[in-house]
Amino acid sequence: MTMKTKKVAAALAVAAVLAGGAAIGGASLFAGAPAAAAQVVEVWKARTCECCTGWVRHMIAAGFAVTVHEVDDVDPIKAEHGIPGQLHSCHTSVVDGYAVEGHVPAADVKRLLAERPKARGLSVPGMPQDAPGMDMKTGEPYQVVLFGAPDGRMRVYATH
């Protein structure tokens, strides 16, 4: 882990504490009941991308633990995880073996992890204005795409 990645991870941990989402030893700092272990999302993003940081905050607020890697070029990560070019977005994540490309809502990631379809992962292609992290509130719909199924086909997983 680079020093920059450690600093980002530490800053995000502080943000989680301030948002009431931190846990130590399995117990939430702000509740009496033990918290479930958070699913870890590993994110690769450009150093200068603010909307990616917004998506990271969205995932933390939804209960995920997030590790961020700020890199100069995200394309090698996209290639490593088999994300088709037409599905590319600004950041790439991996959670429990699935690729998550772009501004996929946390609820869809949770559904993916619960259903465990035979696929590589989910993508929100491009940067839709109303997707988590973009948060423009324009009312424009966007789709989440499931890709990498054994038959090679992509399909709409969710519409928002």
PDB file of C-alpha atoms in Angstrom:
ATOM      1  CA  MET A   1       0.000   0.000   0.000  1.00  0.00           C
ATOM      2  CA  THR A   2       1.487   3.352  -1.012  1.00  0.00           C
ATOM      3  CA  MET A   3       1.680   6.262   1.384  1.00  0.00           C
ATOM      4  CA  LYS A   4      -0.977   8.101  -0.692  1.00  0.00           C
ATOM      5  CA  THR A   5      -3.309   5.059  -0.546  1.00  0.00           C
ATOM      6  CA  LYS A   6      -2.796   4.829   3.219  1.00  0.00           C
ATOM      7  CA  LYS A   7      -3.632   8.513   3.616  1.00  0.00           C
ATOM      8  CA  VAL A   8      -6.812   8.143   1.561  1.00  0.00           C
ATOM      9  CA  ALA A   9      -7.827   5.026   3.509  1.00  0.00           C
ATOM     10  CA  ALA A  10      -7.220   6.851   6.793  1.00  0.00           C
ATOM     11  CA  ALA A  11      -9.251   9.854   5.636  1.00  0.00           C
ATOM     12  CA  LEU A  12     -12.104   7.592   4.602  1.00  0.00           C
ATOM     13  CA  ALA A  13     -11.994   5.830   7.960  1.00  0.00           C
ATOM     14  CA  VAL A  14     -12.319   9.204   9.694  1.00  0.00           C
ATOM     15  CA  ALA A  15     -15.253  10.037   7.400  1.00  0.00           C
ATOM     16  CA  ALA A  16     -16.899   6.742   8.339  1.00  0.00           C
ATOM     17  CA  VAL A  17     -16.533   7.539  12.041  1.00  0.00           C
ATOM     18  CA  LEU A  18     -18.024  10.979  11.532  1.00  0.00           C
ATOM     19  CA  ALA A  19     -20.882   9.452   9.546  1.00  0.00           C
ATOM     20  CA  GLY A  20     -21.536   6.914  12.306  1.00  0.00           C
ATOM     21  CA  GLY A  21     -20.495   3.925  10.254  1.00  0.00           C
ATOM     22  CA  ALA A  22     -17.271   2.863  11.940  1.00  0.00           C
ATOM     23  CA  ALA A  23     -16.837  -0.358  13.838  1.00  0.00           C
ATOM     24  CA  ILE A  24     -14.101  -1.640  16.103  1.00  0.00           C
ATOM     25  CA  GLY A  25     -13.893  -5.285  17.064  1.00  0.00           C
ATOM     26  CA  GLY A  26     -17.228  -5.979  15.395  1.00  0.00           C
ATOM     27  CA  ALA A  27     -19.155  -3.409  17.449  1.00  0.00           C
ATOM     28  CA  SER A  28     -20.389  -0.117  16.095  1.00  0.00           C
ATOM     29  CA  LEU A  29     -19.049   2.948  17.839  1.00  0.00           C
ATOM     30  CA  PHE A  30     -22.539   4.464  17.863  1.00  0.00           C
ATOM     31  CA  ALA A  31     -24.827   1.554  18.718  1.00  0.00           C
ATOM     32  CA  GLY A  32     -25.135  -1.107  21.377  1.00  0.00           C
ATOM     33  CA  ALA A  33     -25.480  -4.055  18.979  1.00  0.00           C
ATOM     34  CA  PRO A  34     -22.519  -5.727  17.207  1.00  0.00           C
ATOM     35  CA  ALA A  35     -22.060  -4.707  13.580  1.00  0.00           C
ATOM     36  CA  ALA A  36     -21.699  -7.206  10.758  1.00  0.00           C
ATOM     37  CA  ALA A  37     -18.279  -7.317   9.137  1.00  0.00           C
ATOM     38  CA  ALA A  38     -18.256  -4.832   6.279  1.00  0.00           C
ATOM     39  CA  GLN A  39     -17.715  -6.156   2.759  1.00  0.00           C
ATOM     40  CA  VAL A  40     -14.479  -4.676   1.379  1.00  0.00           C
ATOM     41  CA  VAL A  41     -14.609  -2.723  -1.880  1.00  0.00           C
ATOM     42  CA  GLU A  42     -11.233  -2.043  -3.485  1.00  0.00           C
ATOM     43  CA  VAL A  43     -11.325   1.039  -5.748  1.00  0.00           C
ATOM     44  CA  TRP A  44      -8.875   2.267  -8.390  1.00  0.00           C
ATOM     45  CA  LYS A  45      -9.383   5.897  -9.379  1.00  0.00           C
ATOM     46  CA  ALA A  46      -7.539   8.817 -10.930  1.00  0.00           C
ATOM     47  CA  ARG A  47      -5.940  11.129  -8.404  1.00  0.00           C
ATOM     48  CA  THR A  48      -7.947  14.119  -9.623  1.00  0.00           C
ATOM     49  CA  CYS A  49     -11.438  12.608  -9.914  1.00  0.00           C
ATOM     50  CA  GLU A  50     -13.832  14.114  -7.370  1.00  0.00           C
ATOM     51  CA  CYS A  51     -16.924  12.181  -8.492  1.00  0.00           C
ATOM     52  CA  CYS A  52     -15.103   8.940  -7.663  1.00  0.00           C
ATOM     53  CA  THR A  53     -14.604  10.255  -4.138  1.00  0.00           C
ATOM     54  CA  GLY A  54     -18.349  10.936  -3.991  1.00  0.00           C
ATOM     55  CA  TRP A  55     -19.057   7.313  -4.975  1.00  0.00           C
ATOM     56  CA  VAL A  56     -16.635   6.097  -2.277  1.00  0.00           C
ATOM     57  CA  ARG A  57     -18.577   8.144   0.315  1.00  0.00           C
ATOM     58  CA  HIS A  58     -21.824   6.586  -1.013  1.00  0.00           C
ATOM     59  CA  MET A  59     -20.414   3.068  -0.544  1.00  0.00           C
ATOM     60  CA  ILE A  60     -19.155   3.823   2.980  1.00  0.00           C
ATOM     61  CA  ALA A  61     -22.555   5.265   3.921  1.00  0.00           C
ATOM     62  CA  ALA A  62     -24.107   1.997   2.676  1.00  0.00           C
ATOM     63  CA  GLY A  63     -21.937  -0.024   5.072  1.00  0.00           C
ATOM     64  CA  PHE A  64     -19.048  -1.101   2.844  1.00  0.00           C
ATOM     65  CA  ALA A  65     -15.408  -0.877   3.890  1.00  0.00           C
ATOM     66  CA  VAL A  66     -13.461   0.825   1.094  1.00  0.00           C
ATOM     67  CA  THR A  67      -9.800   0.786   0.133  1.00  0.00           C
ATOM     68  CA  VAL A  68      -8.822   3.395  -2.472  1.00  0.00           C
ATOM     69  CA  HIS A  69      -5.853   3.223  -4.836  1.00  0.00           C
ATOM     70  CA  GLU A  70      -5.140   6.511  -6.593  1.00  0.00           C
ATOM     71  CA  VAL A  71      -3.387   5.757  -9.871  1.00  0.00           C
ATOM     72  CA  ASP A  72      -2.275   7.561 -13.000  1.00  0.00           C
ATOM     73  CA  ASP A  73      -3.970   5.071 -15.345  1.00  0.00           C
ATOM     74  CA  VAL A  74      -7.034   2.964 -14.508  1.00  0.00           C
ATOM     75  CA  ASP A  75      -7.106   1.182 -17.894  1.00  0.00           C
ATOM     76  CA  PRO A  76      -4.813  -1.719 -16.845  1.00  0.00           C
ATOM     77  CA  ILE A  77      -7.209  -2.550 -13.983  1.00  0.00           C
ATOM     78  CA  LYS A  78     -10.178  -2.473 -16.379  1.00  0.00           C
ATOM     79  CA  ALA A  79      -8.340  -4.851 -18.734  1.00  0.00           C
ATOM     80  CA  GLU A  80      -7.323  -7.169 -15.879  1.00  0.00           C
ATOM     81  CA  HIS A  81     -10.977  -7.558 -14.863  1.00  0.00           C
ATOM     82  CA  GLY A  82     -12.360  -7.977 -18.382  1.00  0.00           C
ATOM     83  CA  ILE A  83     -14.455  -4.832 -18.511  1.00  0.00           C
ATOM     84  CA  PRO A  84     -15.574  -4.242 -22.134  1.00  0.00           C
ATOM     85  CA  GLY A  85     -14.674  -0.836 -23.569  1.00  0.00           C
ATOM     86  CA  GLN A  86     -18.287   0.211 -24.095  1.00  0.00           C
ATOM     87  CA  LEU A  87     -18.886  -0.203 -20.344  1.00  0.00           C
ATOM     88  CA  HIS A  88     -15.950   1.910 -19.126  1.00  0.00           C
ATOM     89  CA  SER A  89     -16.429   4.681 -16.604  1.00  0.00           C
ATOM     90  CA  CYS A  90     -14.096   6.771 -14.457  1.00  0.00           C
ATOM     91  CA  HIS A  91     -13.198   4.275 -11.719  1.00  0.00           C
ATOM     92  CA  THR A  92     -13.000   0.514 -11.305  1.00  0.00           C
ATOM     93  CA  SER A  93     -13.684  -1.498  -8.159  1.00  0.00           C
ATOM     94  CA  VAL A  94     -13.532  -5.101  -7.063  1.00  0.00           C
ATOM     95  CA  VAL A  95     -15.710  -6.625  -4.352  1.00  0.00           C
ATOM     96  CA  ASP A  96     -15.698 -10.325  -3.469  1.00  0.00           C
ATOM     97  CA  GLY A  97     -14.361 -11.288  -6.902  1.00  0.00           C
ATOM     98  CA  TYR A  98     -16.782  -9.125  -8.906  1.00  0.00           C
ATOM     99  CA  ALA A  99     -15.759  -6.072 -10.928  1.00  0.00           C
ATOM    100  CA  VAL A 100     -17.831  -2.947 -10.323  1.00  0.00           C
ATOM    101  CA  GLU A 101     -17.277  -0.317 -13.002  1.00  0.00           C
ATOM    102  CA  GLY A 102     -18.282   3.267 -12.389  1.00  0.00           C
ATOM    103  CA  HIS A 103     -21.100   4.728 -10.351  1.00  0.00           C
ATOM    104  CA  VAL A 104     -23.058   1.562  -9.519  1.00  0.00           C
ATOM    105  CA  PRO A 105     -25.503   2.170  -6.635  1.00  0.00           C
ATOM    106  CA  ALA A 106     -24.623   0.369  -3.396  1.00  0.00           C
ATOM    107  CA  ALA A 107     -28.032  -1.366  -3.392  1.00  0.00           C
ATOM    108  CA  ASP A 108     -27.190  -3.002  -6.726  1.00  0.00           C
ATOM    109  CA  VAL A 109     -23.791  -4.136  -5.410  1.00  0.00           C
ATOM    110  CA  LYS A 110     -25.535  -5.651  -2.369  1.00  0.00           C
ATOM    111  CA  ARG A 111     -28.012  -7.415  -4.658  1.00  0.00           C
ATOM    112  CA  LEU A 112     -25.116  -8.745  -6.795  1.00  0.00           C
ATOM    113  CA  LEU A 113     -23.417 -10.159  -3.698  1.00  0.00           C
ATOM    114  CA  ALA A 114     -26.660 -11.739  -2.475  1.00  0.00           C
ATOM    115  CA  GLU A 115     -27.636 -13.275  -5.828  1.00  0.00           C
ATOM    116  CA  ARG A 116     -24.080 -14.235  -6.915  1.00  0.00           C
ATOM    117  CA  PRO A 117     -24.828 -14.499 -10.675  1.00  0.00           C
ATOM    118  CA  LYS A 118     -22.276 -16.157 -12.941  1.00  0.00           C
ATOM    119  CA  ALA A 119     -20.817 -12.970 -14.396  1.00  0.00           C
ATOM    120  CA  ARG A 120     -17.751 -10.731 -14.138  1.00  0.00           C
ATOM    121  CA  GLY A 121     -19.622  -7.823 -12.621  1.00  0.00           C
ATOM    122  CA  LEU A 122     -21.690  -4.665 -12.954  1.00  0.00           C
ATOM    123  CA  SER A 123     -21.175  -1.396 -14.780  1.00  0.00           C
ATOM    124  CA  VAL A 124     -22.788   1.994 -15.044  1.00  0.00           C
ATOM    125  CA  PRO A 125     -21.243   3.031 -18.380  1.00  0.00           C
ATOM    126  CA  GLY A 126     -20.088   6.610 -18.722  1.00  0.00           C
ATOM    127  CA  MET A 127     -20.944   9.048 -15.984  1.00  0.00           C
ATOM    128  CA  PRO A 128     -24.734   9.477 -15.679  1.00  0.00           C
ATOM    129  CA  GLN A 129     -25.598  12.713 -13.928  1.00  0.00           C
ATOM    130  CA  ASP A 130     -27.899  11.132 -11.334  1.00  0.00           C
ATOM    131  CA  ALA A 131     -25.713   8.152 -10.395  1.00  0.00           C
ATOM    132  CA  PRO A 132     -24.220   7.991  -6.865  1.00  0.00           C
ATOM    133  CA  GLY A 133     -21.238  10.302  -6.642  1.00  0.00           C
ATOM    134  CA  MET A 134     -22.479  12.459  -9.508  1.00  0.00           C
ATOM    135  CA  ASP A 135     -25.658  13.440  -7.620  1.00  0.00           C
ATOM    136  CA  MET A 136     -26.923  16.074 -10.087  1.00  0.00           C
ATOM    137  CA  LYS A 137     -30.626  15.250  -9.453  1.00  0.00           C
ATOM    138  CA  THR A 138     -31.708  15.838 -13.062  1.00  0.00           C
ATOM    139  CA  GLY A 139     -34.264  13.016 -13.161  1.00  0.00           C
ATOM    140  CA  GLU A 140     -32.504  11.368 -16.121  1.00  0.00           C
ATOM    141  CA  PRO A 141     -32.710   7.562 -15.949  1.00  0.00           C
ATOM    142  CA  TYR A 142     -29.637   5.361 -16.246  1.00  0.00           C
ATOM    143  CA  GLN A 143     -28.973   1.631 -16.332  1.00  0.00           C
ATOM    144  CA  VAL A 144     -26.746  -0.793 -14.477  1.00  0.00           C
ATOM    145  CA  VAL A 145     -25.415  -3.515 -16.783  1.00  0.00           C
ATOM    146  CA  LEU A 146     -24.445  -7.067 -15.781  1.00  0.00           C
ATOM    147  CA  PHE A 147     -21.542  -8.262 -17.943  1.00  0.00           C
ATOM    148  CA  GLY A 148     -19.281 -11.255 -18.364  1.00  0.00           C
ATOM    149  CA  ALA A 149     -21.963 -13.959 -18.182  1.00  0.00           C
ATOM    150  CA  PRO A 150     -20.937 -17.409 -19.482  1.00  0.00           C
ATOM    151  CA  ASP A 151     -22.946 -16.851 -22.682  1.00  0.00           C
ATOM    152  CA  GLY A 152     -21.031 -13.599 -23.269  1.00  0.00           C
ATOM    153  CA  ARG A 153     -24.175 -11.477 -23.273  1.00  0.00           C
ATOM    154  CA  MET A 154     -24.715  -8.303 -21.299  1.00  0.00           C
ATOM    155  CA  ARG A 155     -28.075  -7.470 -19.766  1.00  0.00           C
ATOM    156  CA  VAL A 156     -29.718  -4.652 -17.881  1.00  0.00           C
ATOM    157  CA  TYR A 157     -29.496  -5.464 -14.184  1.00  0.00           C
ATOM    158  CA  ALA A 158     -31.287  -2.387 -12.870  1.00  0.00           C
ATOM    159  CA  THR A 159     -32.748   0.883 -14.091  1.00  0.00           C
ATOM    160  CA  HIS A 160     -32.677   4.015 -11.943  1.00  0.00           C
TER     161      HIS A 160
END
